[in-house]
Structure formats: structure tokens, C-alpha cells
Coordinates of C-alpha atoms and ligand atoms in Angstrom, one line a residue:
M1 CA 60.1 -82.8 43.0
Q2 CA 57.2 -84.8 41.5
A3 CA 57.7 -86.1 37.9
V4 CA 56.5 -88.7 35.3
V5 CA 59.4 -90.6 34.5
V6 CA 59.6 -93.3 31.7
H7 CA 62.0 -96.1 32.8
G8 CA 61.6 -98.4 29.5
V9 CA 58.8 -99.7 27.1
G10 CA 55.7 -100.1 28.7
D11 CA 51.9 -99.2 28.6
P12 CA 51.5 -95.6 28.8
A13 CA 48.3 -96.0 31.1
S14 CA 50.5 -97.5 33.8
I15 CA 53.0 -94.7 34.0
R16 CA 53.2 -93.3 37.5
V17 CA 54.3 -90.1 39.4
E18 CA 57.5 -90.3 41.4
E19 CA 59.8 -88.3 43.6
V20 CA 63.0 -87.3 41.6
A21 CA 65.8 -84.8 42.4
D22 CA 64.7 -81.1 41.6
A23 CA 65.8 -79.6 38.3
V24 CA 68.6 -77.1 38.8
A25 CA 69.6 -74.1 36.4
E26 CA 73.2 -74.1 34.8
P27 CA 74.5 -70.8 33.3
G28 CA 72.2 -69.9 30.4
E29 CA 69.4 -72.1 31.8
V30 CA 66.0 -71.3 33.5
V31 CA 64.1 -73.5 35.8
V32 CA 60.4 -73.2 35.1
R33 CA 57.8 -74.1 37.9
L34 CA 55.2 -75.8 35.6
R35 CA 51.5 -75.1 36.5
A36 CA 50.2 -77.1 33.4
A37 CA 51.6 -79.7 30.7
A38 CA 50.0 -80.9 27.6
L39 CA 50.1 -84.3 25.7
N40 CA 51.3 -85.1 22.5
H41 CA 51.1 -88.5 20.6
R42 CA 54.9 -88.6 20.6
D43 CA 54.4 -89.1 24.5
V44 CA 52.4 -92.3 23.7
Y45 CA 55.2 -93.3 21.2
I46 CA 57.9 -93.0 23.7
C47 CA 56.3 -95.0 26.2
R48 CA 55.6 -97.7 23.6
G49 CA 59.4 -97.7 22.6
Q50 CA 58.4 -96.5 19.2
Y51 CA 60.6 -93.4 19.1
A52 CA 64.3 -92.8 18.1
G53 CA 66.9 -91.9 20.6
L54 CA 65.2 -93.4 23.5
R55 CA 67.1 -92.9 26.8
Y56 CA 66.1 -94.1 30.4
P57 CA 65.0 -92.7 33.0
T58 CA 63.7 -89.6 31.3
V59 CA 61.0 -87.2 32.4
L60 CA 58.2 -87.3 30.0
G61 CA 56.4 -84.2 28.3
A62 CA 57.1 -81.4 25.7
D63 CA 54.7 -78.9 26.6
G64 CA 54.3 -76.8 29.4
A65 CA 53.7 -73.2 31.0
G66 CA 54.4 -71.9 34.3
T67 CA 56.7 -69.3 36.3
V68 CA 60.4 -68.8 36.3
A69 CA 61.8 -70.5 39.5
A70 CA 65.5 -69.8 39.0
A71 CA 67.6 -68.1 36.4
G72 CA 71.2 -69.3 35.9
A73 CA 74.0 -66.8 35.2
G74 CA 74.1 -64.7 32.3
V75 CA 70.1 -65.0 31.9
T76 CA 68.7 -61.4 31.5
H77 CA 65.4 -61.6 29.5
V78 CA 63.4 -63.4 32.1
R79 CA 63.2 -63.0 36.0
V80 CA 62.1 -65.2 38.8
G81 CA 58.2 -65.1 39.0
D82 CA 57.6 -64.3 35.3
A83 CA 54.8 -66.3 33.8
V84 CA 56.4 -68.1 30.6
I85 CA 55.6 -70.6 28.0
I86 CA 58.2 -73.0 26.8
N87 CA 59.4 -73.7 23.2
P88 CA 59.9 -77.4 23.2
C89 CA 62.5 -77.0 20.1
L90 CA 65.9 -77.6 21.7
D91 CA 68.9 -76.5 19.4
W92 CA 66.9 -75.7 16.0
G93 CA 70.0 -73.7 14.9
D94 CA 69.9 -70.6 12.5
D95 CA 68.4 -72.2 9.2
Q96 CA 65.1 -71.5 8.8
R97 CA 64.5 -74.2 6.2
V98 CA 65.7 -77.4 8.6
A99 CA 66.8 -77.9 12.2
A100 CA 70.6 -78.6 12.9
P101 CA 71.6 -82.2 13.4
T102 CA 71.7 -81.8 17.2
F103 CA 68.0 -80.6 17.3
R104 CA 65.9 -82.6 19.9
I105 CA 62.3 -82.0 21.3
L106 CA 62.0 -81.4 25.0
G107 CA 60.8 -84.6 27.0
M108 CA 63.3 -87.2 25.5
P109 CA 66.2 -87.4 25.6
D110 CA 66.1 -84.2 27.8
N111 CA 63.8 -84.2 30.9
G112 CA 60.4 -82.8 30.1
T113 CA 57.5 -80.8 31.6
F114 CA 55.3 -83.7 33.2
A115 CA 56.9 -82.4 36.5
Q116 CA 56.7 -79.7 38.9
L117 CA 60.1 -78.3 37.7
V118 CA 62.0 -78.3 34.3
T119 CA 65.2 -77.1 33.1
V120 CA 65.5 -75.4 29.7
P121 CA 67.7 -73.2 27.7
A122 CA 66.8 -69.6 28.6
A123 CA 66.1 -68.9 24.9
N124 CA 63.3 -71.5 24.9
V125 CA 61.2 -69.5 27.4
L126 CA 59.0 -66.6 26.4
P127 CA 56.5 -64.5 27.9
M128 CA 53.1 -66.2 28.3
P129 CA 50.4 -64.8 25.7
A130 CA 48.1 -62.4 27.5
G131 CA 44.4 -63.4 27.6
L132 CA 44.9 -67.2 27.8
S133 CA 44.3 -69.6 30.9
I134 CA 47.5 -71.6 32.1
E135 CA 45.9 -74.9 30.7
E136 CA 45.4 -73.0 27.3
A137 CA 48.9 -71.7 27.3
A138 CA 50.2 -75.2 28.1
A139 CA 48.4 -76.6 25.2
I140 CA 49.8 -74.5 22.6
P141 CA 53.6 -75.0 22.1
L142 CA 54.2 -78.2 20.2
A143 CA 51.0 -78.7 18.1
G144 CA 50.6 -74.9 17.6
L145 CA 54.2 -74.6 16.3
T146 CA 53.6 -77.8 14.1
A147 CA 50.1 -76.3 12.7
Y148 CA 51.7 -72.9 12.3
R149 CA 54.6 -73.9 10.2
A150 CA 52.5 -76.3 8.1
L151 CA 50.0 -73.7 7.6
V152 CA 52.0 -70.6 6.9
S153 CA 55.8 -71.3 6.5
R154 CA 55.4 -74.2 4.6
G155 CA 51.9 -74.2 3.3
A156 CA 52.0 -70.6 2.4
L157 CA 48.2 -70.1 3.3
Q158 CA 46.3 -66.9 1.9
P159 CA 43.0 -65.5 3.4
G160 CA 40.3 -66.9 1.5
E161 CA 41.8 -70.2 0.4
R162 CA 40.2 -73.4 0.9
V163 CA 42.2 -75.6 3.6
L164 CA 41.3 -79.4 4.4
I165 CA 42.4 -80.6 7.7
I166 CA 42.5 -84.3 7.8
G167 CA 41.8 -86.2 11.3
I168 CA 40.4 -83.1 13.3
G169 CA 40.4 -84.9 16.4
G170 CA 44.2 -84.7 16.8
G171 CA 46.0 -82.0 18.8
V172 CA 47.8 -80.5 15.8
A173 CA 44.5 -80.6 13.6
T174 CA 42.5 -78.6 16.3
L175 CA 45.2 -76.0 16.5
A176 CA 45.5 -75.9 12.6
L177 CA 41.8 -75.0 12.5
V178 CA 41.7 -72.2 15.0
L179 CA 44.8 -70.8 13.3
A180 CA 43.5 -71.1 9.7
R181 CA 40.3 -69.6 10.9
G182 CA 42.3 -66.8 12.4
L183 CA 44.2 -66.3 9.3
G184 CA 41.1 -65.9 7.3
A185 CA 40.9 -69.4 5.3
R186 CA 38.0 -71.5 4.8
V187 CA 38.4 -74.7 6.6
F188 CA 37.1 -78.1 5.6
V189 CA 37.8 -81.1 7.9
T190 CA 37.6 -85.0 8.2
S191 CA 36.9 -87.2 11.2
G192 CA 35.9 -90.7 12.2
G193 CA 33.4 -89.2 14.5
D194 CA 30.3 -87.1 13.8
A195 CA 30.5 -85.5 17.2
K196 CA 34.0 -84.3 16.4
L197 CA 32.7 -82.8 13.1
E198 CA 30.2 -80.9 15.1
R199 CA 32.5 -79.7 17.5
A200 CA 34.8 -78.5 14.4
A201 CA 32.0 -76.7 13.0
G202 CA 31.5 -74.9 16.4
L203 CA 35.1 -73.6 15.9
G204 CA 34.4 -72.4 12.4
A205 CA 34.9 -75.2 10.0
E206 CA 32.6 -74.7 7.0
R207 CA 31.9 -78.4 6.5
G208 CA 32.9 -81.8 7.8
F209 CA 32.9 -85.2 6.4
N210 CA 33.2 -88.6 8.2
Y211 CA 35.9 -90.7 6.5
R212 CA 34.4 -93.9 7.9
T213 CA 30.7 -93.5 6.8
S214 CA 31.1 -91.4 3.5
D215 CA 32.7 -91.0 0.1
W216 CA 34.4 -88.2 1.4
V217 CA 36.6 -87.6 -1.5
A218 CA 33.7 -86.9 -3.9
A219 CA 31.9 -84.9 -1.3
I220 CA 34.7 -82.5 -0.4
R221 CA 35.5 -82.1 -4.3
Q222 CA 32.1 -80.9 -4.5
A223 CA 31.9 -78.6 -1.6
T224 CA 35.3 -77.1 -2.2
D225 CA 34.4 -76.5 -6.1
G226 CA 37.3 -78.9 -7.2
G227 CA 39.1 -79.6 -4.3
P228 CA 40.9 -77.9 -1.4
D229 CA 44.0 -75.3 -2.1
L230 CA 46.0 -76.7 0.8
I231 CA 45.8 -79.9 2.7
I232 CA 47.2 -80.6 6.2
D233 CA 47.6 -84.0 7.0
G234 CA 49.0 -85.8 10.2
V235 CA 47.2 -89.2 9.5
G236 CA 49.3 -90.4 6.6
G237 CA 49.0 -94.1 5.2
A238 CA 45.3 -94.7 5.7
T239 CA 44.2 -91.6 3.9
F240 CA 47.2 -90.4 2.1
E241 CA 46.1 -91.6 -1.4
Q242 CA 42.7 -90.1 -1.0
A243 CA 44.3 -86.8 -0.1
L244 CA 46.4 -86.6 -3.1
D245 CA 43.2 -87.8 -5.0
V246 CA 40.9 -84.8 -3.4
A247 CA 43.5 -82.0 -3.8
R248 CA 42.8 -79.3 -6.5
P249 CA 45.3 -79.4 -9.6
G250 CA 48.2 -77.0 -8.5
G251 CA 47.3 -77.6 -4.8
R252 CA 49.7 -78.1 -1.9
L253 CA 49.8 -80.8 0.8
V254 CA 51.5 -80.5 3.9
S255 CA 52.5 -83.8 5.8
Y256 CA 53.5 -83.4 9.3
G257 CA 53.0 -86.8 10.5
A258 CA 51.9 -90.5 9.9
T259 CA 49.5 -91.5 12.8
T260 CA 48.4 -94.6 10.6
G261 CA 51.8 -95.6 9.1
N262 CA 52.9 -95.6 5.5
A263 CA 50.4 -95.6 2.6
P264 CA 50.0 -99.2 1.3
H265 CA 49.5 -97.8 -2.2
L266 CA 50.4 -94.5 -3.7
T267 CA 49.4 -93.4 -7.2
V268 CA 52.5 -91.1 -8.1
R269 CA 50.7 -90.0 -11.2
R270 CA 48.4 -88.0 -9.1
I271 CA 51.4 -85.8 -7.9
F272 CA 52.9 -84.9 -11.2
W273 CA 49.8 -84.7 -13.5
K274 CA 47.9 -82.5 -11.0
Q275 CA 51.2 -80.4 -10.4
L276 CA 50.7 -80.9 -6.8
S277 CA 53.3 -79.7 -4.1
V278 CA 53.9 -82.2 -1.6
L279 CA 55.8 -80.5 1.3
G280 CA 57.0 -82.0 4.7
T281 CA 57.4 -80.2 7.9
T282 CA 58.4 -80.9 11.4
M283 CA 58.2 -78.6 14.6
G284 CA 59.7 -75.1 13.7
S285 CA 62.4 -72.4 14.1
S286 CA 62.3 -69.9 17.0
A287 CA 61.0 -67.3 14.5
D288 CA 58.0 -69.6 13.5
F289 CA 57.4 -70.1 17.5
A290 CA 57.5 -66.3 17.9
A291 CA 55.1 -65.7 15.0
M292 CA 52.8 -68.4 16.1
L293 CA 52.6 -67.1 19.7
A294 CA 51.7 -63.6 18.2
L295 CA 48.5 -65.0 16.9
F296 CA 47.4 -66.2 20.2
E297 CA 48.2 -62.9 22.1
G298 CA 45.1 -61.3 23.3
G299 CA 43.0 -64.7 23.3
H300 CA 41.2 -63.9 20.1
V301 CA 42.6 -67.3 18.9
R302 CA 42.5 -70.0 21.5
P303 CA 43.4 -73.6 21.6
V304 CA 40.8 -76.3 22.2
I305 CA 41.1 -78.3 25.6
D306 CA 39.8 -81.6 25.5
R307 CA 40.2 -82.3 29.3
A308 CA 42.4 -81.5 32.3
Y309 CA 43.7 -84.3 34.5
P310 CA 45.9 -83.8 37.6
L311 CA 49.7 -84.8 37.0
A312 CA 49.3 -88.0 39.0
E313 CA 46.6 -89.3 36.6
A314 CA 49.0 -88.8 33.4
G315 CA 48.5 -92.6 32.7
A316 CA 44.6 -92.0 32.1
A317 CA 45.6 -89.1 30.2
L318 CA 47.6 -90.9 27.9
A319 CA 45.4 -93.7 27.5
R320 CA 42.7 -91.3 26.4
L321 CA 44.8 -89.9 23.6
E322 CA 46.1 -93.6 22.6
R323 CA 42.4 -94.4 22.0
A324 CA 42.0 -91.2 19.8
E325 CA 39.0 -90.3 22.2
Q326 CA 39.9 -86.6 22.4
F327 CA 39.1 -83.5 20.6
G328 CA 41.8 -80.9 20.9
K329 CA 44.7 -81.0 23.9
I330 CA 44.7 -83.0 26.7
V331 CA 46.2 -81.0 29.6
L332 CA 47.7 -82.1 32.8
R333 CA 47.4 -79.7 35.9
I334 CA 50.4 -79.4 38.3
D335 CA 50.3 -78.1 41.7
Ligands
NAP401 N1 56.1 -83.3 12.4 C1 56.1 -82.8 13.6 O1 56.6 -81.8 14.0 C2 54.7 -83.3 14.4 C3 54.6 -82.6 15.5 C4 53.1 -83.1 16.4 C5 52.7 -84.6 15.9 N2 53.4 -84.9 14.8 C6 52.6 -86.3 14.4 O2 51.5 -86.0 13.8 C7 50.5 -86.9 14.1 C8 49.2 -86.5 14.6 O3 49.4 -86.1 16.2 P1 48.4 -85.5 17.0 O4 49.1 -85.8 18.4 O5 48.0 -84.2 16.7 O6 47.1 -86.4 16.8 P2 46.8 -87.7 17.0 O7 46.5 -88.2 18.5 O8 47.9 -88.8 16.4 O9 45.3 -88.0 16.3 C9 45.3 -87.8 14.8 C10 43.8 -88.0 14.2 O10 44.2 -88.9 13.3 C11 42.9 -89.5 13.0 N3 42.9 -90.9 12.5 C12 43.3 -91.9 13.6 N4 43.3 -93.1 12.8 C13 42.6 -92.7 11.5 C14 42.2 -93.6 10.4 N5 42.5 -95.0 10.5 N6 42.0 -93.1 9.3 C15 41.7 -91.6 9.3 N7 42.1 -90.8 10.5 C16 42.6 -91.5 11.5 C17 41.9 -89.1 14.2 O11 41.0 -88.2 13.8 P3 39.5 -88.1 14.3 O12 39.6 -88.3 15.7 O13 39.0 -86.9 13.8 O14 38.9 -89.3 13.6 C18 43.0 -88.9 15.3 O15 42.3 -87.9 16.2 C19 51.3 -87.9 15.0 O16 51.6 -89.1 14.2 C20 52.4 -87.2 15.6 O17 53.3 -88.1 15.9 C21 54.4 -84.5 14.1

């Protein structure tokens, strides 16, 4: 089969497709013939060597959708030919609060989805939601799960609440936007690009604020009548201090990432004086995944696709993600 394989630390743009042995299904496993996969920032971090537990060679990619190509002994809930979407959380375990110590994300150290075939535990394949294209289905799993758990399981979002999503160009951020709108929230966003703010407005964001060219903290406080109820943040250091500043007293901030690293300065007083709840989240349980997929069923809520590349152009796709040029999910088409 053809696959995008990481052999060591390098430039994501120079990654190539190569011929490797076909994936096979052991008892309790399924082989999925992938028709589309999607990129996440972790794929860039893995190429750059900035990720824990690196193992080489490994097929890159956490997100994918396709059809069941083979089912190992004991697999009963799917059959060869079924259209499926892959839950990239391996071994989350039974605790809804936190993943088990053996938890891993598909695509490092286990072989991932930037390939014609991938092997996954049978429990990690679910029927593809109706009403979505194959590219849209592939775009959902990792970012949709992260966004859903941030908004709902951790953020306890209520209809009508004001949500601020920081750095709307990111894959998780755009999924958080469509999910929050689907859940009846009022959504406000920040971005470094006015074109991205316009795209977000088209998806239902009430107001957008450019973090490069405006005093966005004051403007958001005014637009939200005292600050957002819930802030969803994956940017981290560059804007974390301002995020705590803009939060409404009694508000919640859910952190799922730190694209810009640690905060150089943090005013702890903002947290206790304003009675803030600062919550962390990573990926999600099988129950989170199923609840998230249900929101996409029927196609009323859809992920945003930035661009689709053929599998052979995975390097160019990763370079676009690393330059933060995307709005939404970058997808790979697999023949
Ligand atoms: N915890 C988890 O389970 C989990 C899951 C998925 C991702 N993550 C992490 O979450 C982060 C986001 O991932 P992603 O793939 O969705 O998006 P991403 O590609 O990392 O982009 C995030 C956005 O951050 C904004 N940004 C970049 N530099 C900035 C700066 N200096 N100041 C303010 N904003 C800036 C940009 O927004 P604009 O383009 O709008 O300007 C960019 O599009 C990553 O660090 C990733 O590793 C964590």
C-alpha cells in the first residue's frame, strides 16, 4: 500500500509517499480502506520532532474515513464494505474524566491514516454520519472531538451563552464554531487575518476581532456586555493573559492547546479575583466521540474544509498548515 511515513526529524514539506506492507487485521481489529484523511497540528509537531513518544518509521495521520476492507475474528458490529469514520483515541479507558496511562492517538506511535489502509481496534470504527461528503467525514474526528469536549463535557455550554473562540483559523477552532452555533450559542472569534474573520461571520460568528490590529480585549468586553461566558483557547502563551483579562467574572476558560507556547506573563490574581474556572481538556472518551458524531448526523452541522490535496502532496498540505494559511481542515484525498 502507499503511505506517508515519518523516518525521523525533518521538514514536513519534504515528506513523501512510499510503498509499505499492507495493513492487516488481527482478532478484534479492522482494516479500513481510507478514502480521505485530514491534517492536525500534531502531524507537523511529529515531523519536527516536537512530540512525546516518537517511534520510527511510523505512518502519519490521526483522522480518516473510508470503508471496511477486512475485519478480524470476533468483530461483529461492522462488515466489509461498510462506510466508517475512525475514532483516533486508542485505549482511552472507562474513566470519563481522564484517559488511561496507555492512551495514544492514532498516527504516532501506531501507524496512522495517511495511507491507503490502516489497522485500528474494532471499537474505534463507527458508521459514517449521513449527509456528509467523505472529505467532511475525514475532517471531523480529532478536531471535532476536541472541540466537542471543550465546549460541552468540560465547558458545560448552555444555549444563548457567549462563547469566545481564539484563533479561529485553526482546525479545532472552526469545528468549535460550527458546533457552538449548532448548540445555540452566540459566538465571537479572534484571528490574525480579516479574511478569516469574514469566513467566520459567514459560519455564524456574531463578531470577529483582529488580534494583530485592534485592542481586542476592550472591544470584546464591550461587544459581549462584560466578557464571554466561555472561552475556548488553543493558542496559549501569546494571548493567554488577555484571555483571562477578557473573561467575564465567574466565566470559564477551556484550554486545549498552546500553539504559541507558554505565557511569558500570567496575572494569577485575574483567576481568583474574577472567580474564573480554568479547565484543561485533551481529546475525549468514546462517549464524547459518539455524542459529537450525533451532532453531525444529517449534515445540519458540517466541518469547514480549507483545501483537499492528493495523498502524494501531503508535504505541501503540511507546509500550508505550518504557515497557518488555512481556514478549517486540510484534507488528503486517497485513491
Ligand atoms: N488537547 C487536544 O486534544 C488537542 C487536540 C487538537 C489540537 N490540539 C492543539 O491545539 C492547538 C491548535 O491546533 P489546530 O490544529 O486546531 O490549529 P493550529 O493550526 O495550531 O492553529 C491555531 C491558530 O492559532 C492562531 N495563532 C497562531 N499564532 C498566533 C499568535 N501569535 N497569536 C494569536 N493567535 C495565533 C492562528 O489563528 P488565525 O489563523 O485565526 O490567526 C492559528 O490558525 C495546537 O497547539 C494543537 O497541538 C490539542
